[in-house]
Short mmCIF file of C-alpha atoms in Angstrom, two decimals:
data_model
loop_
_atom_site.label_atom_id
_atom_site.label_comp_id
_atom_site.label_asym_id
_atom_site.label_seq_id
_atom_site.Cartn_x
_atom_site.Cartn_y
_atom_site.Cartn_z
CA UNK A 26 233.44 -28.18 70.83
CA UNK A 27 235.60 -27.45 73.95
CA UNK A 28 238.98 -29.39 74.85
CA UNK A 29 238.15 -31.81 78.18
CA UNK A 30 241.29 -33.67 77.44
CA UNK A 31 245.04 -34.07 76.41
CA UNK A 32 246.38 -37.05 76.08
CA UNK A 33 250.05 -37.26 75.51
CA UNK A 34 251.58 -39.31 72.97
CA UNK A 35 254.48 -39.87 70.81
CA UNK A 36 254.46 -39.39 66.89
CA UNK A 37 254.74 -43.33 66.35
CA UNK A 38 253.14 -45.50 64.33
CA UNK A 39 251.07 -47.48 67.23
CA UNK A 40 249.90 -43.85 68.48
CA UNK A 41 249.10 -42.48 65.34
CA UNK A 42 247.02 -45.17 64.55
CA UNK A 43 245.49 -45.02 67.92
CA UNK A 44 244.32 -41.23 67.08
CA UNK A 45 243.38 -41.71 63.51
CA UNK A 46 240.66 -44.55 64.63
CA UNK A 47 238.86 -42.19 67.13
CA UNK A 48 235.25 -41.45 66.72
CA UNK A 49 234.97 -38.13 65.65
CA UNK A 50 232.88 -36.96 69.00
CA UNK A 51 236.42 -38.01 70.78
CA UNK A 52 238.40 -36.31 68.18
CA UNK A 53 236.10 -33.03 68.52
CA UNK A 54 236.55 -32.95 72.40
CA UNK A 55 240.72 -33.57 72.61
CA UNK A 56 243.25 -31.98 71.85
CA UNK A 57 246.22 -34.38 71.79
CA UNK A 58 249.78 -33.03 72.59
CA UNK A 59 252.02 -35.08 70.38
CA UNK A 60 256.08 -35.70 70.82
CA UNK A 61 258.07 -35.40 67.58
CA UNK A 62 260.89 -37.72 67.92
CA UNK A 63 263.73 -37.15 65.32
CA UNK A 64 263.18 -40.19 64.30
CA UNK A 65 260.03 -39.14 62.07
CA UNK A 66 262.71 -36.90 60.08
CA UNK A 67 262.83 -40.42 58.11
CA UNK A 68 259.16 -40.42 56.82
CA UNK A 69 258.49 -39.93 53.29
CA UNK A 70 256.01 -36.89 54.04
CA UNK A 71 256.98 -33.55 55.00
CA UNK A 72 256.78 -32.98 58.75
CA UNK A 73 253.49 -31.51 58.37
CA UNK A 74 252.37 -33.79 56.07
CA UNK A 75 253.09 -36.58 58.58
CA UNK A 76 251.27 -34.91 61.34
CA UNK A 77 247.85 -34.34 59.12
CA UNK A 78 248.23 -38.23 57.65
CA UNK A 79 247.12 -39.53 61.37
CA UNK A 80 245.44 -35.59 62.85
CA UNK A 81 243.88 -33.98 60.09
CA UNK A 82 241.89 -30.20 60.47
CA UNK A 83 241.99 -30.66 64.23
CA UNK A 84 244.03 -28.59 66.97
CA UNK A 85 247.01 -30.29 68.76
CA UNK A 86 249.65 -29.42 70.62
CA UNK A 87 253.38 -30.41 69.28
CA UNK A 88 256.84 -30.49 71.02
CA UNK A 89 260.20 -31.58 69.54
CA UNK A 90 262.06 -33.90 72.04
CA UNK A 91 265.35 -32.94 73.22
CA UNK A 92 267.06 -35.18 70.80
CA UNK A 93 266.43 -32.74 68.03
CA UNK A 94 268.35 -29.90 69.47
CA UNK A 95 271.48 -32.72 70.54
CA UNK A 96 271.43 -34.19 66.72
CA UNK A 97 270.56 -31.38 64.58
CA UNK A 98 273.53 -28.92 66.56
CA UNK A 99 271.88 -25.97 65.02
CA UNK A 100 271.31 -22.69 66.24
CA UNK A 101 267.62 -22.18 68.49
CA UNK A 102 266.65 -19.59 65.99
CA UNK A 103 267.32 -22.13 63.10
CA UNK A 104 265.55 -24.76 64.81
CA UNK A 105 262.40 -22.54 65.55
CA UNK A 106 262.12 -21.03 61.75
CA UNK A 107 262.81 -24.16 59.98
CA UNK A 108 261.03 -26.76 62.07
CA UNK A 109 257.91 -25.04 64.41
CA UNK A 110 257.29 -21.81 62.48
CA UNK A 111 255.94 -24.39 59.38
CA UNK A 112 253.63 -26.17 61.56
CA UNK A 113 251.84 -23.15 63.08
CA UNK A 114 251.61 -21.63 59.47
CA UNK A 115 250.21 -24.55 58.22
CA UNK A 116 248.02 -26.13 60.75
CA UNK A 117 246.28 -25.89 63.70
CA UNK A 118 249.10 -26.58 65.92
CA UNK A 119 250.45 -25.03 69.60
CA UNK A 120 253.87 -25.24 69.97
CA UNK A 121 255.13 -26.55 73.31
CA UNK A 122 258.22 -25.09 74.73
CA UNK A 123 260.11 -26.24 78.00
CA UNK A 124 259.96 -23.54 80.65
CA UNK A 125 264.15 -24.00 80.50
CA UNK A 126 264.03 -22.94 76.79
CA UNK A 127 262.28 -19.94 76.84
CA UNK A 128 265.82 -17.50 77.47
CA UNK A 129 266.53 -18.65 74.03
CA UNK A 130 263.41 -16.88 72.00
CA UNK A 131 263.32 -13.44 71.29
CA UNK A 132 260.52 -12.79 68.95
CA UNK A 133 257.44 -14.65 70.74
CA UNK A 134 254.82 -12.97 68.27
CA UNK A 135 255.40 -15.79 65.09
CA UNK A 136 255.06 -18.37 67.72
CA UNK A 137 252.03 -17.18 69.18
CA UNK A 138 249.53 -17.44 66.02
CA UNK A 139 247.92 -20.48 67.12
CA UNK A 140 248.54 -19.70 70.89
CA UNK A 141 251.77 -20.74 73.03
CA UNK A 142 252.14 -23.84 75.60
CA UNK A 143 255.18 -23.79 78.47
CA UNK A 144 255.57 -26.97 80.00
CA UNK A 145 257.25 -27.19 83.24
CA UNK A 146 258.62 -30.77 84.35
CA UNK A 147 258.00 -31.12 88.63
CA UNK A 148 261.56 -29.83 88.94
CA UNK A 149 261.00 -26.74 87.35
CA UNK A 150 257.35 -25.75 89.58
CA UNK A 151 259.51 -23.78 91.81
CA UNK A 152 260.92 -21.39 89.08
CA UNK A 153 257.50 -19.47 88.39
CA UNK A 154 258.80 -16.89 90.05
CA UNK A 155 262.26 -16.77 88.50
CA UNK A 156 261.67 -17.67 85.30
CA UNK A 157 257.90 -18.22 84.21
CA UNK A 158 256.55 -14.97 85.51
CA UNK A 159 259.11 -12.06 84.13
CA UNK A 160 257.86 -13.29 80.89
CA UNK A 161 254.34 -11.99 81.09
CA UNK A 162 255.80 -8.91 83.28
CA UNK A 163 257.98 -7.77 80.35
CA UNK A 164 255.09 -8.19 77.86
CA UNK A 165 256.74 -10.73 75.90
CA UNK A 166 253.56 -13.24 76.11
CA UNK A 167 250.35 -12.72 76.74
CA UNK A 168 249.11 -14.80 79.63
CA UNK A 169 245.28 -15.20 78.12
CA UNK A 170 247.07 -16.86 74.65
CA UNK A 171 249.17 -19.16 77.24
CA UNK A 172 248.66 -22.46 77.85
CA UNK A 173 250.65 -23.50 81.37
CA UNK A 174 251.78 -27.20 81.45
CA UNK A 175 252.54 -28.87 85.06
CA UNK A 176 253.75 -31.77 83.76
CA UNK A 177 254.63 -34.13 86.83
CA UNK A 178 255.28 -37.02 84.74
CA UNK A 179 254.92 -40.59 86.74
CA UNK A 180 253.68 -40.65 89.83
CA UNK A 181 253.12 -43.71 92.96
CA UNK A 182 250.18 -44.01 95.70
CA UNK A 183 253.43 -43.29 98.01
CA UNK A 184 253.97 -40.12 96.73
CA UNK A 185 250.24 -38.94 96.46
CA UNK A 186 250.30 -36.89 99.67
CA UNK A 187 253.45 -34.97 98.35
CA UNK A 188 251.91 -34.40 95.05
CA UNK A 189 248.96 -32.86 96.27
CA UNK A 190 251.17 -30.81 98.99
CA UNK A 191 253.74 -29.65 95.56
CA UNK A 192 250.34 -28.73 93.73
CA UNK A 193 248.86 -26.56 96.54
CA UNK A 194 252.28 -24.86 96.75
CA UNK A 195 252.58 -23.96 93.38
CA UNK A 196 248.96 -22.85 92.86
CA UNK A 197 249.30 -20.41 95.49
CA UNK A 198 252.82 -19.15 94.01
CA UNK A 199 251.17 -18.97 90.35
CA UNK A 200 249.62 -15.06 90.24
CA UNK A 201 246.53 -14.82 88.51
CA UNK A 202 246.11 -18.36 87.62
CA UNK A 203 242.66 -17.77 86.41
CA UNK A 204 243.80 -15.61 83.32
CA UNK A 205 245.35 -18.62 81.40
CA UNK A 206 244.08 -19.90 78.41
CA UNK A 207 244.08 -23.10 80.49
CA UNK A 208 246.35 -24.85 82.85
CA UNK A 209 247.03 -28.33 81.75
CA UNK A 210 248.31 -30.58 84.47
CA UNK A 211 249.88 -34.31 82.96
CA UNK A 212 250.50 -37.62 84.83
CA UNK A 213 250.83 -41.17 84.25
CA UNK A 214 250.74 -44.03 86.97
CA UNK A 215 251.15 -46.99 84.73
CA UNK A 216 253.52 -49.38 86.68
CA UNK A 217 257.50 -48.97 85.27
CA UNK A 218 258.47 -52.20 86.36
CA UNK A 219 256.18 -55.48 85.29
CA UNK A 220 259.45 -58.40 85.10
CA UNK A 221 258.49 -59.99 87.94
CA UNK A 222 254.32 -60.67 87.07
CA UNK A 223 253.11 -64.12 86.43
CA UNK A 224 251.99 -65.02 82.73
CA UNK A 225 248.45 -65.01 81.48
CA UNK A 226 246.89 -63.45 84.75
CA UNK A 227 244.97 -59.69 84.78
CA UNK A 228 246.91 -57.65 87.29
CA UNK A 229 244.66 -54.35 88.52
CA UNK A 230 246.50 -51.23 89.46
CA UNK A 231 244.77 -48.30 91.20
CA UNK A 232 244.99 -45.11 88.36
CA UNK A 233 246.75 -42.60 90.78
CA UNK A 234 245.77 -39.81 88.28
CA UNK A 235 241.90 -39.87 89.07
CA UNK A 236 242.92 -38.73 92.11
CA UNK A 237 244.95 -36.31 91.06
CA UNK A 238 242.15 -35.31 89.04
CA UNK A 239 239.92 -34.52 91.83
CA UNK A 240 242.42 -32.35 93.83
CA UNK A 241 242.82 -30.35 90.78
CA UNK A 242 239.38 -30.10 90.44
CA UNK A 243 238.55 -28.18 94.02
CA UNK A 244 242.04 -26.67 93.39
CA UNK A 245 240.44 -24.53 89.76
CA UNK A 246 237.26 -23.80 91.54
CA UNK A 247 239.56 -22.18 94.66
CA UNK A 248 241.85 -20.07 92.15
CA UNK A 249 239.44 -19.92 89.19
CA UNK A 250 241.26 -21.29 86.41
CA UNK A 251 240.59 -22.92 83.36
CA UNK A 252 241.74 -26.84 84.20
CA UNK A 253 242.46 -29.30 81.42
CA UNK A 254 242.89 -33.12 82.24
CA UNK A 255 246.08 -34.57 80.73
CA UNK A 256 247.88 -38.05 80.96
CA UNK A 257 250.28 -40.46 79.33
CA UNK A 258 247.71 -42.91 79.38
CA UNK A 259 249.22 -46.81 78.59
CA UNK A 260 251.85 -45.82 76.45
CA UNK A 261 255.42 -46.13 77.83
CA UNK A 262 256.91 -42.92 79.03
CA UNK A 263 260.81 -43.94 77.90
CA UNK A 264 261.56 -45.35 74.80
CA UNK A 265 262.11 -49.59 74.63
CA UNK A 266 266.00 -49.39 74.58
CA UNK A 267 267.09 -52.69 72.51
CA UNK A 268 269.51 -54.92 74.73
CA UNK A 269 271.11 -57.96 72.79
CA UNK A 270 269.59 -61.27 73.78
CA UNK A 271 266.32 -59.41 75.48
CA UNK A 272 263.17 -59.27 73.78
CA UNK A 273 259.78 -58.07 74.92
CA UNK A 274 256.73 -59.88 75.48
CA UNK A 275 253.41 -59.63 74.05
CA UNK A 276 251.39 -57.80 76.82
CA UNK A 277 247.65 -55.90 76.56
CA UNK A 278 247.51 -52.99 79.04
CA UNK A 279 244.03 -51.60 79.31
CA UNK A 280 242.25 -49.13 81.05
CA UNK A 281 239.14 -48.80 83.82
CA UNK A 282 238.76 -45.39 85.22
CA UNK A 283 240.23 -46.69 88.51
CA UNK A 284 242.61 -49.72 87.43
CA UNK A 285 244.67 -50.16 85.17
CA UNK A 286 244.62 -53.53 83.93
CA UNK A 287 247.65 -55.71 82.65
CA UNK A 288 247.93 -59.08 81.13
CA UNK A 289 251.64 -60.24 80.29
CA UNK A 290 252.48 -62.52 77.42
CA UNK A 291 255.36 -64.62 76.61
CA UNK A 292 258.50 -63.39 74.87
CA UNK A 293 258.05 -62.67 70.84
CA UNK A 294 261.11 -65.42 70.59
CA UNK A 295 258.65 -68.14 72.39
CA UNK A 296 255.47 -67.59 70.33
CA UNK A 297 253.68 -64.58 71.96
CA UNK A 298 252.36 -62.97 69.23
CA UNK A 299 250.91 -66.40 68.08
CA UNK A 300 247.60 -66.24 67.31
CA UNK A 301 247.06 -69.38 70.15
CA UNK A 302 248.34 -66.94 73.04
CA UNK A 303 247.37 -63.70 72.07
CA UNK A 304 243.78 -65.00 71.99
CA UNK A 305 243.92 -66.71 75.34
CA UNK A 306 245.09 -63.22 76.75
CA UNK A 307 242.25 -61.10 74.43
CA UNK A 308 239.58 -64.06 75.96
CA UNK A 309 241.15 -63.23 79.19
CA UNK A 310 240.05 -59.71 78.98
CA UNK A 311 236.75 -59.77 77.13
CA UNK A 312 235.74 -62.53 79.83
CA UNK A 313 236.90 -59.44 82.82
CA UNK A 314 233.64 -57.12 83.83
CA UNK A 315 236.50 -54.58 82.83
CA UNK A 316 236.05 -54.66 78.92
CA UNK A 317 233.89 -51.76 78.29
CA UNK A 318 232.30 -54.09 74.80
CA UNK A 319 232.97 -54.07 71.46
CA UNK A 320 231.00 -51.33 70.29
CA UNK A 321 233.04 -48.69 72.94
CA UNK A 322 235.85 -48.30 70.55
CA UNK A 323 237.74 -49.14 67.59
CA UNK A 324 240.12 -50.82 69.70
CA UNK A 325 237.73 -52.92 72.02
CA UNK A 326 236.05 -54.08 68.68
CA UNK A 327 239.51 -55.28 67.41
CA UNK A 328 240.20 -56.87 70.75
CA UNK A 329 236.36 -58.52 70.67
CA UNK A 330 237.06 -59.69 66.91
CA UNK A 331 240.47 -61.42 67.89
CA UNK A 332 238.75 -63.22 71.04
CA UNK A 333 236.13 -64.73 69.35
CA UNK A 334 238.22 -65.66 66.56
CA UNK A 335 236.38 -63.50 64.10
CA UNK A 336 239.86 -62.65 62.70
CA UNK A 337 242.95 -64.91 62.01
CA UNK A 338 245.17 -61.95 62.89
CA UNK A 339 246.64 -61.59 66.30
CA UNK A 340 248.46 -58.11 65.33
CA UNK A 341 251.75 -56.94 66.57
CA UNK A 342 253.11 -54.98 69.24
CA UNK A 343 252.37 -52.12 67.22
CA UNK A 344 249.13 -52.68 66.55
CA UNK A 345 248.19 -53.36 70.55
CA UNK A 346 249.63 -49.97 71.30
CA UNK A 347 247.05 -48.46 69.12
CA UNK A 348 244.03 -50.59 70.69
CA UNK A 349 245.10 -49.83 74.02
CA UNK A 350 245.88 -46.30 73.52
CA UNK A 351 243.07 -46.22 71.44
CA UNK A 352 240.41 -47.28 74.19
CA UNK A 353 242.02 -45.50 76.51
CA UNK A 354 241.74 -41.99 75.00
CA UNK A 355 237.89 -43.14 74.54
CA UNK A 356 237.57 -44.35 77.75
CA UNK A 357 239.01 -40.92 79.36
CA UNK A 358 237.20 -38.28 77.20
CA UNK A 359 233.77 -39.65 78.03
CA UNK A 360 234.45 -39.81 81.49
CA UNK A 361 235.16 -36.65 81.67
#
């Protein structure tokens, strides 16, 4: 089937889990672009036997995080033949490479087997010209195996007018947009800063990407191009950084196609994952006209079955990431 969605996550337990519990009519229509942290150097499986533990026989997208090239000091080349080349020889998997790294590659062709994704961070949109374009001019790529990434990472309801006003600049900067193999453009809208919300109340927050969703809509129908739907969805865009004497709270953040919704816990130190409190929270949401049942999703049933105390398990902070994620992905594909 054809790919309506990619959902951006990183290769972590919570996410993984999140992917391997999809229905198989979600798995068939996404195609997820997973983060490799270096961190996953530390599993027991090979790299590629990681990714097909949690993704198995379907296409992805993959990109190493910048921590790789800081803590491994080897050469590009190295980097490329030891670490991607194995993944597009062995499964279906597009490697992503930052618009900033492409001076280093000379041979795209080994790269290119399973297709080729740039990604461009909203800093980079005005280097198409510069840098993005001269490598389809000099034959390096071909632009019909290319998948272009506009990745404008989070995004505010202040900031929607200039979003929409960077878009329709770049579009009409971006020569034949329409020969692609798709342009992917990724957002997330999920609030950074949540301190300062009361405990055990559902908080709504308008989904800012919808909207970006429907610009980009009349935006591929002007210019003709293939348009792919991507977000970051409920999962945290930096990594928890561990500060002594801090610890988080239990919280479930879940997803409408205009809200977000979130429901803050207490702290892990003063009972929040208790099985007491993170009921009250899981009645809180299964009592909201928000929860989409407990047949939509392996996460909603999970959610459901803690509730109505139909299980004596109230997970961990792992395991909520996958629900929520989990949902959410659902939620997004069949909307779309």
């Amino acid at each position: 089937m054809q790919t309506i969605y990619v959902p951006i996550l990183k290769c972590k337990q919570g996410e993984e889990k999140a992917l391997s519990h999809l229905d198989s009519n979600i798995k068939s229509v996404i195609k997820p672009l997973l983060e490799i942290p270096y961190s996953v150097t530390s599993k027991k499986h090979s790299l590629c036997g990681h990714l097909q533990s949690f993704w198995s026989d379907y296409p992805f997208f993959f990109y190493f995080m910048p921590e790789w090239q800081n803590k491994s000091q080897e050469p590009y080349s190295t980097f490329i033949s030891d670490k991607v080349l194995p993944i597009i020889n062995q499964l279906p998997g597009t490697p992503v490479i930052n618009l900033s790294s492409t001076e280093y590659i000379k041979n795209w062709k080994p790269l290119s087997k399973n297709g080729i994704a740039i990604r461009l961070r909203n800093n980079e949109f005005s280097e198409i010209a510069s840098l993005l374009n001269p490598l389809f001019n000099s034959g390096m790529i071909e632009v019909s195996q290319t998948d272009l990434i506009f990745d404008l990472q989070h995004i505010s309801s202040d900031r929607l007018d200039d979003i929409t006003s960077l878009l329709d600049t770049t579009f009409s900067n971006l020569p034949n947009a329409h020969e692609y193999h798709s342009i992917i453009v990724a957002s997330a809208s999920f609030p950074k800063n949540t301190y300062t919300l009361d405990y055990s109340k559902i908080y709504q927050f308008n989904r800012i990407e919808d909207k970006i969703h429907n610009h980009l809509l009349n935006l591929s129908n002007q210019y003709g191009f293939h348009y792919l739907f991507s977000d970051y969805g409920t999962s945290d865009m930096e990594d928890y950084k561990y500060i002594p004497g801090i610890f988080p709270n239990f919280k479930i953040k879940y997803t409408s196609w205009e809200n977000y919704l979130y429901i803050k816990g207490h702290s892990i130190t003063k009972g929040g994952l208790d099985i007491h409190n993170v009921r009250h929270l899981a009645k809180l949401l299964v009592s909201s006209p928000d929860f989409s049942g407990p047949e939509f999703s392996w996460g909603d049933n999970i959610i459901y079955q803690i509730a109505e105390a139909l299980t004596l398990s109230p997970g961990n902070l792992m395991n909520w990431i996958s629900y929520n994620m989990n949902h959410h992905i659902t939620l997004i594909a069949k909307e779309l």
